[in-house]
Coordinates of C-alpha atoms and ligand atoms in Angstrom, one line a residue:
M1 CA 0.1 0.0 -0.1
W2 CA 2.8 2.5 1.1
I3 CA 4.6 1.8 -2.1
N4 CA 1.8 2.6 -4.3
L5 CA 0.9 5.8 -2.3
F6 CA 4.6 7.0 -2.6
G7 CA 4.5 6.2 -6.4
Y8 CA 1.3 8.3 -6.9
C9 CA 2.6 11.3 -4.8
Y10 CA 5.9 11.0 -6.8
K11 CA 4.2 11.0 -10.2
G12 CA 1.7 13.7 -8.9
I13 CA 4.5 16.1 -7.7
R14 CA 6.3 15.4 -11.0
N15 CA 3.4 16.4 -13.0
V16 CA 2.7 19.6 -11.2
I17 CA 6.3 20.6 -11.7
K18 CA 6.0 19.7 -15.3
I19 CA 2.9 21.8 -15.9
V20 CA 4.4 24.8 -14.1
I21 CA 7.7 24.7 -16.0
F22 CA 6.2 23.9 -19.4
T23 CA 3.7 26.7 -18.9
A24 CA 6.5 29.1 -18.0
R25 CA 8.5 28.1 -21.0
K26 CA 5.6 28.6 -23.1
I27 CA 4.9 32.0 -22.0
V28 CA 8.5 33.1 -22.7
L29 CA 8.2 31.2 -26.1
K30 CA 10.8 28.5 -25.3
P31 CA 10.2 24.9 -26.3
K32 CA 9.3 22.1 -23.9
D33 CA 12.5 20.7 -22.3
L34 CA 12.3 17.7 -19.8
E35 CA 15.7 18.2 -18.4
G36 CA 14.7 21.2 -16.4
I37 CA 12.0 18.9 -14.8
V38 CA 14.6 16.2 -14.0
K39 CA 16.8 18.8 -12.5
S40 CA 14.0 20.2 -10.2
G41 CA 13.4 16.6 -9.1
H42 CA 16.9 16.3 -8.1
I43 CA 16.5 19.3 -5.7
L44 CA 13.3 18.1 -4.3
L45 CA 14.9 14.7 -3.5
K46 CA 17.7 16.4 -1.7
L47 CA 15.3 18.3 0.4
S48 CA 13.3 15.2 1.2
K49 CA 16.4 13.4 2.6
P50 CA 15.4 13.6 6.4
A51 CA 12.3 11.4 5.3
W52 CA 14.3 8.8 3.7
P53 CA 14.6 6.5 6.7
V54 CA 10.7 6.5 7.0
I55 CA 10.4 5.9 3.3
R56 CA 12.9 3.0 3.5
H57 CA 11.2 1.5 6.4
L58 CA 7.6 1.7 5.0
S59 CA 8.8 0.5 1.6
N60 CA 10.2 -2.4 3.4
S61 CA 12.2 -3.9 0.4
N62 CA 15.7 -3.8 1.7
N63 CA 15.1 -7.1 3.4
V64 CA 14.3 -8.8 0.0
N65 CA 17.3 -11.0 -0.6
N66 CA 17.5 -12.5 -4.0
Q67 CA 21.5 -12.3 -4.5
V68 CA 22.9 -12.6 -7.8
D69 CA 26.6 -13.6 -8.1
I70 CA 28.4 -12.4 -11.2
Y71 CA 32.0 -13.6 -10.8
N72 CA 33.3 -11.8 -7.8
L73 CA 30.4 -9.3 -7.6
T74 CA 27.3 -9.9 -5.5
F75 CA 24.2 -8.0 -6.5
K76 CA 21.7 -7.9 -3.7
N77 CA 18.9 -8.8 -6.3
P78 CA 18.7 -8.7 -10.1
L79 CA 17.4 -5.3 -10.3
T80 CA 20.1 -2.6 -11.4
F81 CA 19.8 1.0 -12.4
S82 CA 21.2 1.3 -16.1
A83 CA 23.8 4.0 -16.8
Y84 CA 21.8 7.2 -17.3
E85 CA 22.2 9.2 -14.1
S86 CA 25.1 10.9 -12.3
N87 CA 23.2 12.6 -9.5
I88 CA 24.6 10.9 -6.2
D89 CA 21.5 11.7 -4.0
L90 CA 19.2 10.0 -6.6
L91 CA 21.5 7.0 -7.0
S92 CA 21.6 6.6 -3.2
F93 CA 17.9 6.7 -3.1
F94 CA 17.7 3.8 -5.5
F95 CA 19.7 2.0 -3.0
E96 CA 17.6 3.0 -0.1
L97 CA 14.7 1.6 -2.1
G98 CA 16.4 -1.7 -2.4
I99 CA 18.0 -1.8 -5.8
G100 CA 20.6 -4.6 -6.2
G101 CA 23.3 -2.5 -7.8
G102 CA 23.8 -0.2 -10.8
C103 CA 26.0 1.7 -13.3
Y104 CA 27.0 5.3 -13.1
K105 CA 26.4 7.5 -16.2
T106 CA 28.8 7.0 -19.0
M107 CA 31.7 9.5 -18.9
M108 CA 34.4 10.4 -21.4
T109 CA 37.9 11.5 -20.5
H110 CA 37.4 15.3 -20.4
P111 CA 34.3 17.3 -19.1
R112 CA 31.6 17.7 -21.9
M113 CA 28.6 19.9 -22.3
G114 CA 26.8 17.3 -24.5
N115 CA 24.5 18.4 -27.3
P116 CA 22.5 21.6 -27.4
R117 CA 19.1 21.6 -25.7
P118 CA 16.3 20.7 -25.9
R119 CA 17.6 17.1 -25.8
L120 CA 15.4 15.2 -23.5
Q121 CA 11.6 14.8 -24.1
E122 CA 8.8 12.6 -22.7
V123 CA 6.7 10.8 -25.5
M124 CA 3.7 8.4 -25.5
I125 CA 4.6 5.3 -27.5
N126 CA 1.6 2.8 -27.7
N127 CA 0.1 4.7 -24.9
Q128 CA 3.0 4.1 -22.7
P129 CA 5.3 7.0 -21.3
S130 CA 8.7 6.8 -22.9
L131 CA 11.6 9.1 -23.4
I132 CA 13.7 10.3 -26.3
N133 CA 17.1 11.7 -25.5
A134 CA 20.2 13.1 -27.4
L135 CA 22.1 14.2 -24.3
G136 CA 25.4 13.4 -26.0
L137 CA 27.0 12.2 -22.8
P138 CA 27.5 15.5 -20.9
G139 CA 29.4 15.0 -17.8
K140 CA 32.4 16.2 -15.5
G141 CA 34.9 13.9 -17.2
A142 CA 36.6 10.7 -15.6
E143 CA 38.9 12.3 -13.0
V144 CA 36.2 14.3 -11.3
T145 CA 33.7 11.6 -11.6
I146 CA 35.8 9.0 -9.8
K147 CA 36.7 11.4 -7.0
T148 CA 33.2 12.3 -6.6
I149 CA 32.1 8.7 -6.3
L150 CA 34.9 7.7 -4.0
A151 CA 34.0 10.5 -1.7
S152 CA 30.2 9.7 -1.8
S153 CA 27.5 8.1 0.3
L154 CA 27.1 5.4 -2.6
L155 CA 30.1 3.3 -1.2
A156 CA 28.2 2.7 2.1
Y157 CA 25.8 0.4 0.5
Q158 CA 28.5 -1.9 -0.6
R159 CA 26.5 -3.0 -3.8
P160 CA 28.3 -3.2 -7.2
I161 CA 28.6 0.0 -9.1
G162 CA 29.5 0.0 -12.8
L163 CA 31.8 2.8 -14.2
S164 CA 30.6 3.3 -17.7
I165 CA 33.2 4.4 -20.2
G166 CA 32.4 6.1 -23.5
G167 CA 34.6 7.3 -26.4
D168 CA 34.9 8.6 -29.9
N169 CA 37.8 6.3 -30.7
S170 CA 39.6 3.4 -29.0
D171 CA 42.4 5.7 -27.4
D172 CA 39.4 7.8 -25.7
Y173 CA 38.3 4.4 -24.1
R174 CA 41.8 3.4 -23.1
R175 CA 42.4 7.0 -21.5
T176 CA 39.3 7.0 -19.5
F177 CA 39.7 3.5 -18.3
M178 CA 43.2 4.4 -17.1
I179 CA 42.0 7.3 -15.2
Y180 CA 39.4 5.1 -13.3
E181 CA 41.9 2.3 -12.9
T182 CA 44.5 4.7 -11.3
H183 CA 42.1 5.6 -8.7
I184 CA 40.6 2.4 -7.9
K185 CA 43.3 -0.2 -8.5
T186 CA 43.8 -1.0 -4.8
N187 CA 40.3 -0.2 -3.7
T188 CA 38.3 -3.2 -2.5
F189 CA 34.9 -1.9 -3.3
P190 CA 32.8 -3.9 -5.9
F191 CA 33.3 -1.6 -8.9
Y192 CA 32.9 -3.1 -12.4
Y193 CA 33.5 -1.5 -15.7
E194 CA 31.1 -1.0 -18.5
I195 CA 32.3 -0.2 -22.0
N196 CA 29.5 1.8 -23.7
I197 CA 29.9 1.0 -27.5
S198 CA 26.2 1.7 -28.3
C199 CA 25.7 5.5 -27.7
P200 CA 23.6 6.9 -30.6
N201 CA 24.0 10.5 -29.6
T202 CA 27.7 11.3 -29.9
E203 CA 29.8 11.5 -33.2
S204 CA 31.3 8.1 -32.9
G205 CA 29.7 6.4 -29.8
Q206 CA 29.4 3.1 -31.7
C207 CA 33.0 3.2 -33.2
L208 CA 34.0 0.0 -31.4
A209 CA 30.9 -1.8 -32.4
D210 CA 31.5 -0.9 -36.0
N211 CA 35.2 -2.3 -35.7
P212 CA 35.2 -5.7 -33.8
E213 CA 38.7 -6.1 -34.3
E214 CA 39.6 -2.9 -32.5
L215 CA 37.1 -3.7 -29.8
A216 CA 39.0 -7.0 -29.1
N217 CA 42.2 -5.0 -29.0
V218 CA 40.8 -2.6 -26.5
L219 CA 39.2 -5.5 -24.4
R220 CA 42.7 -7.5 -24.5
E221 CA 44.5 -4.4 -23.1
L222 CA 41.9 -3.6 -20.5
R223 CA 41.8 -7.3 -19.4
S224 CA 45.5 -7.2 -19.0
K225 CA 45.2 -4.1 -16.6
T226 CA 42.3 -5.2 -14.4
K227 CA 40.8 -8.2 -12.8
R228 CA 37.4 -6.4 -12.3
V229 CA 34.3 -7.6 -14.3
I230 CA 34.1 -5.8 -17.6
S231 CA 30.6 -5.3 -19.1
V232 CA 30.0 -4.3 -22.8
K233 CA 26.8 -2.6 -23.7
L234 CA 25.4 -3.4 -27.0
S235 CA 22.8 -1.6 -29.1
P236 CA 19.4 -3.0 -30.1
D237 CA 20.0 -1.4 -33.4
Q238 CA 22.5 -3.9 -34.3
T239 CA 21.6 -6.8 -36.5
N240 CA 21.3 -10.2 -34.9
E241 CA 24.4 -11.3 -36.9
D242 CA 26.4 -8.3 -35.6
L243 CA 25.3 -9.0 -32.1
L244 CA 26.3 -12.6 -32.1
N245 CA 29.7 -11.7 -33.6
L246 CA 30.3 -9.1 -31.0
A247 CA 29.2 -11.4 -28.1
D248 CA 31.5 -14.1 -29.4
I249 CA 34.4 -11.8 -29.3
I250 CA 33.4 -10.4 -25.9
S251 CA 32.9 -13.8 -24.3
Q252 CA 36.5 -14.9 -25.4
F253 CA 37.9 -12.8 -22.4
D254 CA 37.7 -13.7 -18.7
M255 CA 35.2 -12.2 -16.4
M256 CA 33.1 -10.4 -19.0
M257 CA 29.4 -9.5 -19.0
I258 CA 27.2 -8.4 -21.9
N259 CA 24.6 -5.6 -21.4
A260 CA 21.8 -5.8 -23.9
G261 CA 21.2 -3.1 -24.5
N262 CA 20.9 0.6 -25.1
T263 CA 18.3 3.1 -26.5
T264 CA 17.2 2.7 -30.1
Y265 CA 17.8 5.6 -32.5
R266 CA 14.6 7.4 -33.8
L267 CA 14.0 10.6 -35.8
C268 CA 11.6 12.9 -34.0
S269 CA 9.2 12.8 -36.8
E270 CA 9.1 8.9 -36.7
I271 CA 7.5 9.2 -33.3
G272 CA 5.1 12.2 -33.5
L273 CA 7.3 14.9 -32.3
S274 CA 8.2 18.2 -34.1
S275 CA 11.8 17.9 -35.3
K276 CA 12.7 20.8 -33.1
A277 CA 11.6 18.8 -30.0
I278 CA 15.3 17.5 -30.0
S279 CA 17.9 19.8 -31.2
K280 CA 19.5 17.2 -33.4
G281 CA 16.1 16.2 -34.8
G282 CA 16.3 12.7 -33.2
G283 CA 17.8 10.6 -30.4
G284 CA 17.8 7.5 -28.4
L285 CA 14.2 6.2 -27.7
S286 CA 13.8 4.4 -24.5
G287 CA 11.0 2.8 -22.4
P288 CA 8.4 -0.1 -22.7
S289 CA 8.4 -0.3 -26.6
L290 CA 12.1 -1.6 -26.4
F291 CA 11.0 -4.7 -24.5
P292 CA 10.2 -7.1 -27.3
R293 CA 13.6 -6.4 -28.9
T294 CA 15.3 -6.8 -25.4
L295 CA 13.8 -10.1 -24.9
E296 CA 14.6 -11.2 -28.4
I297 CA 18.3 -10.3 -27.8
I298 CA 18.4 -12.2 -24.5
R299 CA 17.0 -15.2 -26.4
L300 CA 19.5 -14.8 -29.1
L301 CA 22.5 -14.6 -26.7
N302 CA 21.3 -17.7 -24.6
N303 CA 24.3 -19.8 -25.7
I304 CA 27.0 -17.1 -25.1
K305 CA 29.4 -18.2 -22.4
C306 CA 29.2 -15.1 -20.3
P307 CA 26.5 -13.5 -18.1
V308 CA 24.0 -11.1 -19.8
M309 CA 22.1 -8.1 -18.4
A310 CA 18.8 -7.3 -20.0
T311 CA 18.2 -3.5 -20.5
G312 CA 15.6 -1.8 -22.5
G313 CA 11.9 -1.4 -21.6
I314 CA 12.0 -3.1 -18.2
H315 CA 9.0 -1.5 -16.3
S316 CA 7.2 -4.3 -14.4
E317 CA 7.5 -7.5 -12.4
A318 CA 6.4 -9.3 -15.5
S319 CA 9.2 -7.8 -17.8
V320 CA 11.9 -8.6 -15.1
N321 CA 10.7 -12.3 -14.9
A322 CA 10.5 -12.8 -18.7
C323 CA 14.1 -11.6 -19.0
L324 CA 15.3 -13.8 -16.2
E325 CA 13.5 -16.8 -17.5
A326 CA 14.9 -16.2 -20.9
G327 CA 18.5 -16.4 -19.5
A328 CA 19.4 -12.9 -18.3
S329 CA 21.3 -12.8 -15.0
L330 CA 20.4 -9.1 -14.3
V331 CA 18.1 -6.5 -15.6
G332 CA 18.9 -2.7 -16.0
M333 CA 16.4 0.0 -15.9
A334 CA 16.5 3.7 -16.8
T335 CA 13.2 5.1 -18.1
A336 CA 11.0 3.3 -15.5
L337 CA 13.1 4.9 -12.8
V338 CA 12.9 8.4 -14.3
M339 CA 9.1 7.9 -14.2
N340 CA 8.7 6.5 -10.7
P341 CA 11.6 5.2 -8.5
F342 CA 9.1 3.5 -6.3
I343 CA 8.9 0.8 -9.1
I344 CA 11.9 -0.8 -7.3
P345 CA 10.2 -1.7 -4.1
K346 CA 7.1 -2.7 -6.1
I347 CA 9.0 -5.1 -8.3
L348 CA 10.9 -6.5 -5.4
K349 CA 7.8 -7.2 -3.5
Ligands
LIG401 C1 18.1 10.3 -20.0 C2 18.9 9.1 -20.5 C3 20.3 9.3 -20.4 C4 21.0 8.1 -20.9 N1 22.5 8.1 -20.7 C5 23.2 6.9 -20.9 C6 24.5 6.9 -20.7 O1 25.1 7.9 -20.3 N2 25.2 5.7 -21.0 C7 24.6 4.5 -21.4 O2 25.2 3.6 -21.6 N3 23.2 4.7 -21.6 C8 22.5 5.7 -21.3 N4 21.1 5.7 -21.5 C9 20.4 4.4 -21.9 C10 20.1 3.7 -20.6 O3 20.9 3.4 -19.8 C11 19.3 2.4 -21.1 O4 20.2 1.5 -21.8 C12 18.2 2.7 -22.1 O5 17.4 3.9 -21.7 C13 17.1 1.5 -22.3 O6 16.6 1.3 -21.0 P1 15.1 1.8 -20.5 O7 14.2 1.4 -21.6 O8 15.0 1.1 -19.1 O9 15.3 3.3 -20.4 C14 20.4 6.9 -21.3 C15 19.0 6.8 -21.2 C16 18.2 7.9 -20.9 C17 16.7 7.9 -20.9

């Protein structure tokens, strides 16, 4: 009962903020832009921190123990937050609500502004709330990010945290990895790496997927430098043949995991939005409409020798169970958490 109540309140407050901000933007002739709403949500969450122990107690999901071991990593349960967020308060809140682990937002070597706004919008696909984003990996860069994580409350939860690495070429990936590795080499916290080769919103965010030989070179080098689990995040836009080929290459190395997958690229016009809704005219679509393809990929990768995480459209207990039954070891969520973080205790129950 409490979980549903919290969920309704969360969605209600979010809608009120949305109406106020969108109306204000309309008055000053500015286009809709969901990013402002997400940011105001972060501020509200911070203000609500004193109430977290009560919320955690009433959600009563931290005692759900459905542990998943991936090599030397122990996820408290199969639910994880996918790489999409870097706000420490929000990620801590996901842990408070019982999530099993998760991956910090993708970083590149240097700080980046990302693409011009607007670059995040809500859109209904088959009557289901979904998101389209062309953020373009904005972030503070690897050095500031790892220092922030190491100094943060996230470590107190002792649940695996992925460090997602993006790049426009293989040297970018190597450099960012080395920055992270220098800081965590001797650290015993359960960090793992995630190599994002499926970003549709940067110039060359899929360069390693397009060049499997170079992917193998990068993985070989990273593998020689770390004993931590390395996950590789694939795109649902790749053909089944390409996915199988990449999965074969990835699974040749030790302690690898495959994350299937990322957003799917769509033009605004294909999903009923004006071409100006996203500054680049299109971006990565996420949410429930991805789910059939996610399930198809999990089934496709069933015989691959390494663990697979299912990401894309997970939004209910049924979608989690379907992926686990199809052979996934973990599931990743982004859009469902943006819409309502209380989905975590709801699914865990
Ligand atoms: C706002 C937003 C930002 C995202 N940023 C990243 C990112 O930095 N790195 C990444 O690998 N995936 C990123 N993603 C993709 C998600 O991690 C996830 O793979 C995708 O949204 C599909 O899952 P979903 O349907 O549960 O949202 C982002 C998604 C959204 C909606």
